[in-house]
Amino acid sequence: MRLLKKKLFILPVFFCFLSFSGKLSACTLWAASGDKVEGGGSLLAKNRDYRPAPDQVCTLETVKPSQAYEYTALIRTHKEKKYVKAGVNEKGLAIVSSTASSVEDDNDVHTVKNVCAGILASCDSVDAALGKKDIFSNAKPFNFMLADKNKIALVEIGPEGKFESKIIQNGTLCQTNHYILDGMKWANEKKIGRSSLERLKRIEELLNTRNGKFTLQDFIRFSEDRNAGPDNSIWRTGSSPKLSRTLATWIIHIPENGKPVVYLKTANPGEDINTFKPFIPDCVKTKN
């Protein structure tokens, strides 16, 4: 089994200009904040789904951009380029992403911003991130969920750089792979996939039927849910070897007071499932 590696990189801020490719990912995102969280603060989670190809291995890395915020992230490296799939920075701002699969593919190959890396390197809060309108308007269609100790937010980016956001201070959010905000539903150009609909319905059900406040353990339990079979559950195993399945779970609790705690489980292609005990990410260990 390949061990996850923790590395320190000195990178310029313009590292955030990378290219997204493919519509094969099918992630599930969910979050809670404020009076919905035991002890306050926010919880943010992502199940990363993709085909089990050798180039889809992700590792945990700590990145220190030049003159920017340090962050710890789940990163996929492909052809010497790094793609942040989920992460948190030294200021306690976290971000995760999911593909907007209900948009027609364009055939133009062009460079766009790696939103996750750019936000983590340059923003200290959800409000600061939402103020970076140029980052979102220059990105291809994608969905992002952000969290700090005070609030959570969903950002849906559609064609032509149009986007909408929703902010929650006391409540929950969830997203899969189609547009759900009223101002972005027009961007669902293709038939919405069954898996996206099923997973959204299930995570909404889990969030809405929970009695009491959410804990990290609740979110871990949600991440392992197999209610709808191998292809449509929150934790997907794939009904055939080539179909998408869950390759990683990233969950973070950002408390009102104290340091963030991350839960990570990886199911990298060709490796055994590796579950890490909740840990304080390196980027915040030595910070006040």
Coordinates of C-alpha atoms in Angstrom, one line a residue:
M1 CA 0.0 0.0 0.0
R2 CA 1.3 3.4 -0.9
L3 CA 1.4 5.7 2.0
L4 CA 0.0 9.2 1.8
K5 CA 2.8 11.7 1.7
K6 CA 3.1 15.0 3.4
K7 CA 5.3 17.4 1.5
L8 CA 6.2 21.1 1.8
F9 CA 6.2 23.1 -1.4
I10 CA 7.3 26.7 -2.1
L11 CA 5.0 27.7 -4.9
P12 CA 4.0 31.1 -6.4
V13 CA 0.4 32.2 -6.1
F14 CA 0.0 31.9 -9.9
F15 CA 0.1 28.1 -9.3
C16 CA -3.7 28.5 -9.2
F17 CA -3.8 28.6 -13.0
L18 CA -4.4 24.9 -14.0
S19 CA -6.7 23.1 -16.3
F20 CA -9.8 21.1 -15.3
S21 CA -10.7 18.1 -17.5
G22 CA -13.4 15.5 -17.9
K23 CA -16.9 15.1 -16.5
L24 CA -16.4 11.7 -15.0
S25 CA -16.2 12.7 -11.4
A26 CA -19.4 12.5 -9.4
C27 CA -18.7 13.9 -6.0
T28 CA -21.1 14.5 -3.0
L29 CA -20.7 17.6 -0.9
W30 CA -22.4 18.5 2.4
A31 CA -22.0 20.9 5.3
A32 CA -23.5 22.2 8.5
S33 CA -22.8 25.3 10.6
G34 CA -23.7 27.3 13.7
D35 CA -26.5 25.9 15.9
K36 CA -26.6 22.7 13.7
V37 CA -23.1 21.7 14.9
E38 CA -22.2 20.2 18.3
G39 CA -20.0 22.7 20.0
G40 CA -20.5 25.3 17.3
G41 CA -18.4 26.1 14.2
S42 CA -18.8 24.3 10.9
L43 CA -18.6 20.8 9.4
L44 CA -17.7 20.3 5.7
A45 CA -17.5 17.0 3.8
K46 CA -16.7 15.6 0.4
N47 CA -16.9 12.1 -1.1
R48 CA -14.7 12.1 -4.2
D49 CA -15.9 9.8 -6.9
Y50 CA -14.1 8.9 -10.1
R51 CA -13.1 6.0 -12.3
P52 CA -10.4 3.9 -10.6
A53 CA -7.6 4.8 -13.0
P54 CA -4.0 4.8 -12.0
D55 CA -3.7 8.6 -12.5
Q56 CA -6.5 9.3 -9.9
V57 CA -4.3 8.6 -6.8
C58 CA -4.6 11.5 -4.3
T59 CA -2.1 12.3 -1.5
L60 CA -2.3 14.6 1.5
E61 CA 0.2 17.4 1.1
T62 CA 1.0 20.7 2.8
V63 CA 1.6 23.5 0.5
K64 CA 3.3 26.9 1.3
P65 CA 2.9 29.3 -1.6
S66 CA 5.2 32.3 -1.8
Q67 CA 3.7 35.2 0.1
A68 CA 0.4 33.5 0.6
Y69 CA -1.4 31.3 3.1
E70 CA -0.2 27.8 3.8
Y71 CA -2.7 25.0 3.3
T72 CA -3.1 21.3 3.7
A73 CA -5.0 19.5 0.9
L74 CA -6.0 16.3 -0.8
I75 CA -4.1 16.6 -4.1
R76 CA -4.0 14.7 -7.3
T77 CA -0.8 15.0 -9.3
H78 CA -1.0 14.4 -13.0
K79 CA 1.8 15.1 -15.5
E80 CA 3.6 17.3 -13.0
K81 CA 0.5 19.4 -12.4
K82 CA -1.3 19.5 -9.0
Y83 CA -5.1 19.5 -8.6
V84 CA -6.5 20.4 -5.2
K85 CA -9.7 18.3 -4.5
A86 CA -10.3 19.5 -0.9
G87 CA -8.3 21.5 1.6
V88 CA -8.0 23.9 4.5
N89 CA -5.6 26.8 5.0
E90 CA -3.8 28.2 8.1
K91 CA -6.7 30.7 8.7
G92 CA -9.2 27.9 9.0
L93 CA -10.9 28.3 5.6
A94 CA -11.9 25.1 3.9
I95 CA -13.1 24.3 0.4
V96 CA -14.3 21.3 -1.6
S97 CA -15.5 20.9 -5.2
S98 CA -17.7 18.8 -7.4
T99 CA -18.2 18.7 -11.2
A100 CA -21.2 20.3 -12.8
S101 CA -22.1 17.3 -15.0
S102 CA -25.4 18.7 -16.2
V103 CA -23.7 21.2 -18.5
E104 CA -22.9 20.5 -22.1
D105 CA -19.2 19.8 -22.7
D106 CA -17.3 22.3 -24.7
N107 CA -14.6 21.2 -27.1
D108 CA -12.2 24.0 -26.4
V109 CA -9.1 23.1 -24.4
H110 CA -8.2 26.1 -22.4
T111 CA -6.5 27.0 -19.1
V112 CA -8.8 28.0 -16.2
K113 CA -8.1 28.8 -12.6
N114 CA -7.8 26.0 -10.0
V115 CA -10.3 27.7 -7.7
C116 CA -9.5 25.6 -4.7
A117 CA -5.8 26.3 -4.7
G118 CA -6.3 30.0 -5.5
I119 CA -8.9 30.5 -2.7
L120 CA -6.8 28.6 -0.1
A121 CA -3.7 30.6 -0.9
S122 CA -5.3 34.0 -0.8
C123 CA -8.4 34.1 1.5
D124 CA -8.9 34.0 5.2
S125 CA -12.6 33.5 5.4
V126 CA -15.8 32.6 3.5
D127 CA -16.6 36.2 3.0
A128 CA -13.1 36.9 1.6
A129 CA -13.5 34.0 -0.8
L130 CA -16.9 35.1 -2.1
G131 CA -15.3 38.5 -2.7
K132 CA -13.0 36.9 -5.3
K133 CA -15.5 37.2 -8.0
D134 CA -12.8 37.1 -10.7
I135 CA -11.7 33.7 -9.7
F136 CA -15.2 32.3 -10.0
S137 CA -16.2 34.1 -13.2
N138 CA -13.1 32.8 -15.0
A139 CA -13.6 29.2 -14.0
K140 CA -15.4 26.5 -16.0
P141 CA -18.7 25.1 -14.8
F142 CA -18.1 23.7 -11.3
N143 CA -19.6 23.6 -7.8
F144 CA -17.7 24.7 -4.7
M145 CA -18.6 24.5 -1.0
L146 CA -16.7 26.6 1.6
A147 CA -16.6 26.8 5.3
D148 CA -15.0 28.7 8.1
K149 CA -15.8 28.7 11.8
N150 CA -18.7 31.1 11.3
K151 CA -20.5 30.0 8.1
I152 CA -20.7 27.8 5.1
A153 CA -21.4 28.6 1.5
L154 CA -22.3 27.0 -1.8
V155 CA -21.1 28.5 -5.1
E156 CA -22.4 27.1 -8.4
I157 CA -20.6 28.2 -11.6
G158 CA -22.3 27.9 -14.9
P159 CA -21.4 28.7 -18.5
E160 CA -19.9 32.0 -19.5
G161 CA -18.6 32.6 -16.0
K162 CA -22.1 33.2 -14.5
F163 CA -22.4 32.0 -10.9
E164 CA -24.5 32.2 -7.8
S165 CA -23.8 31.7 -4.1
K166 CA -25.8 30.8 -1.0
I167 CA -24.5 31.5 2.5
I168 CA -25.7 29.7 5.7
Q169 CA -24.7 30.6 9.3
N170 CA -27.1 28.3 11.1
G171 CA -28.2 25.4 8.9
T172 CA -27.0 22.9 6.3
L173 CA -26.0 22.7 2.6
C174 CA -25.5 19.8 0.2
Q175 CA -24.6 19.4 -3.5
T176 CA -23.9 16.7 -6.0
N177 CA -23.4 17.3 -9.8
H178 CA -26.3 19.4 -11.0
Y179 CA -27.4 23.0 -10.3
I180 CA -29.9 23.4 -7.5
L181 CA -29.8 27.2 -6.7
D182 CA -32.8 29.0 -8.2
G183 CA -30.7 31.4 -10.2
M184 CA -28.6 28.6 -11.8
K185 CA -31.2 25.9 -12.7
W186 CA -31.2 27.3 -16.3
A187 CA -27.7 25.9 -16.6
N188 CA -28.8 22.3 -16.4
E189 CA -28.5 21.8 -20.1
K190 CA -28.3 18.0 -20.2
K191 CA -30.6 15.5 -18.5
I192 CA -29.6 15.3 -14.9
G193 CA -27.9 12.0 -14.1
R194 CA -29.7 9.5 -11.9
S195 CA -26.7 9.2 -9.6
S196 CA -26.6 12.9 -9.0
L197 CA -30.4 13.0 -8.2
E198 CA -30.2 9.9 -6.0
R199 CA -27.2 11.1 -4.0
L200 CA -28.7 14.5 -3.5
K201 CA -32.0 13.1 -2.3
R202 CA -30.2 10.8 0.1
I203 CA -27.8 13.4 1.7
E204 CA -30.8 15.8 2.0
E205 CA -32.7 13.0 3.8
L206 CA -29.8 12.3 6.2
L207 CA -29.3 16.0 7.0
N208 CA -33.0 16.7 7.4
T209 CA -33.9 13.7 9.6
R210 CA -31.1 14.0 12.1
N211 CA -32.3 14.8 15.6
G212 CA -30.0 17.0 17.5
K213 CA -26.8 18.6 16.4
F214 CA -24.3 17.2 14.0
T215 CA -20.9 15.8 15.0
L216 CA -17.9 14.7 13.0
Q217 CA -19.0 11.1 13.6
D218 CA -22.4 11.8 12.1
F219 CA -20.7 13.1 8.9
I220 CA -18.4 10.0 8.8
R221 CA -21.5 7.8 9.0
F222 CA -23.2 9.7 6.2
S223 CA -20.0 9.3 4.1
E224 CA -20.3 5.5 4.3
D225 CA -24.0 5.3 3.4
R226 CA -24.7 2.7 0.7
N227 CA -28.5 3.1 0.6
A228 CA -28.8 3.2 -3.2
G229 CA -26.5 0.5 -4.4
P230 CA -23.0 0.5 -6.0
D231 CA -23.6 3.3 -8.5
N232 CA -26.0 5.7 -6.8
S233 CA -25.0 5.8 -3.1
I234 CA -23.1 8.4 -1.2
W235 CA -20.3 5.8 -0.8
R236 CA -20.0 4.2 -4.3
T237 CA -18.3 0.9 -5.0
G238 CA -19.1 0.7 -8.8
S239 CA -21.1 -2.1 -10.3
S240 CA -18.2 -2.9 -12.7
P241 CA -14.4 -2.4 -12.5
K242 CA -14.4 0.6 -14.9
L243 CA -17.3 2.6 -13.4
S244 CA -16.9 5.5 -11.0
R245 CA -16.6 4.8 -7.3
T246 CA -15.7 6.7 -4.2
L247 CA -11.9 7.2 -4.0
A248 CA -11.7 9.4 -1.0
T249 CA -13.6 11.0 1.9
W250 CA -12.5 14.4 3.3
I251 CA -14.4 15.8 6.3
I252 CA -13.4 18.8 8.4
H253 CA -14.7 20.2 11.7
I254 CA -13.8 23.9 12.1
P255 CA -14.7 24.7 15.7
E256 CA -15.6 28.2 17.1
N257 CA -12.5 27.9 19.4
G258 CA -9.5 25.6 18.7
K259 CA -7.9 24.1 15.7
P260 CA -9.7 22.4 12.8
V261 CA -9.7 18.6 12.7
V262 CA -9.7 16.5 9.5
Y263 CA -11.0 13.0 8.9
L264 CA -9.6 11.3 5.8
K265 CA -10.3 8.0 4.1
T266 CA -8.7 7.0 0.8
A267 CA -9.5 4.2 -1.6
N268 CA -6.8 5.0 -4.2
P269 CA -6.8 2.8 -7.3
G270 CA -4.8 -0.4 -6.7
E271 CA -4.5 0.2 -2.9
D272 CA -6.3 -0.9 0.2
I273 CA -8.7 1.5 1.8
N274 CA -6.8 3.6 4.3
T275 CA -8.6 5.4 7.1
F276 CA -6.8 8.1 9.2
K277 CA -7.8 9.0 12.7
P278 CA -9.0 12.6 12.9
F279 CA -6.0 14.9 12.9
I280 CA -5.0 18.5 13.1
P281 CA -3.7 19.5 9.6
D282 CA -0.1 20.6 9.4
C283 CA -0.9 24.0 8.1
V284 CA -2.6 25.0 11.4
K285 CA -0.5 23.0 13.9
T286 CA 1.9 25.9 14.7
K287 CA -0.5 28.8 14.1
N288 CA -2.2 30.8 16.8

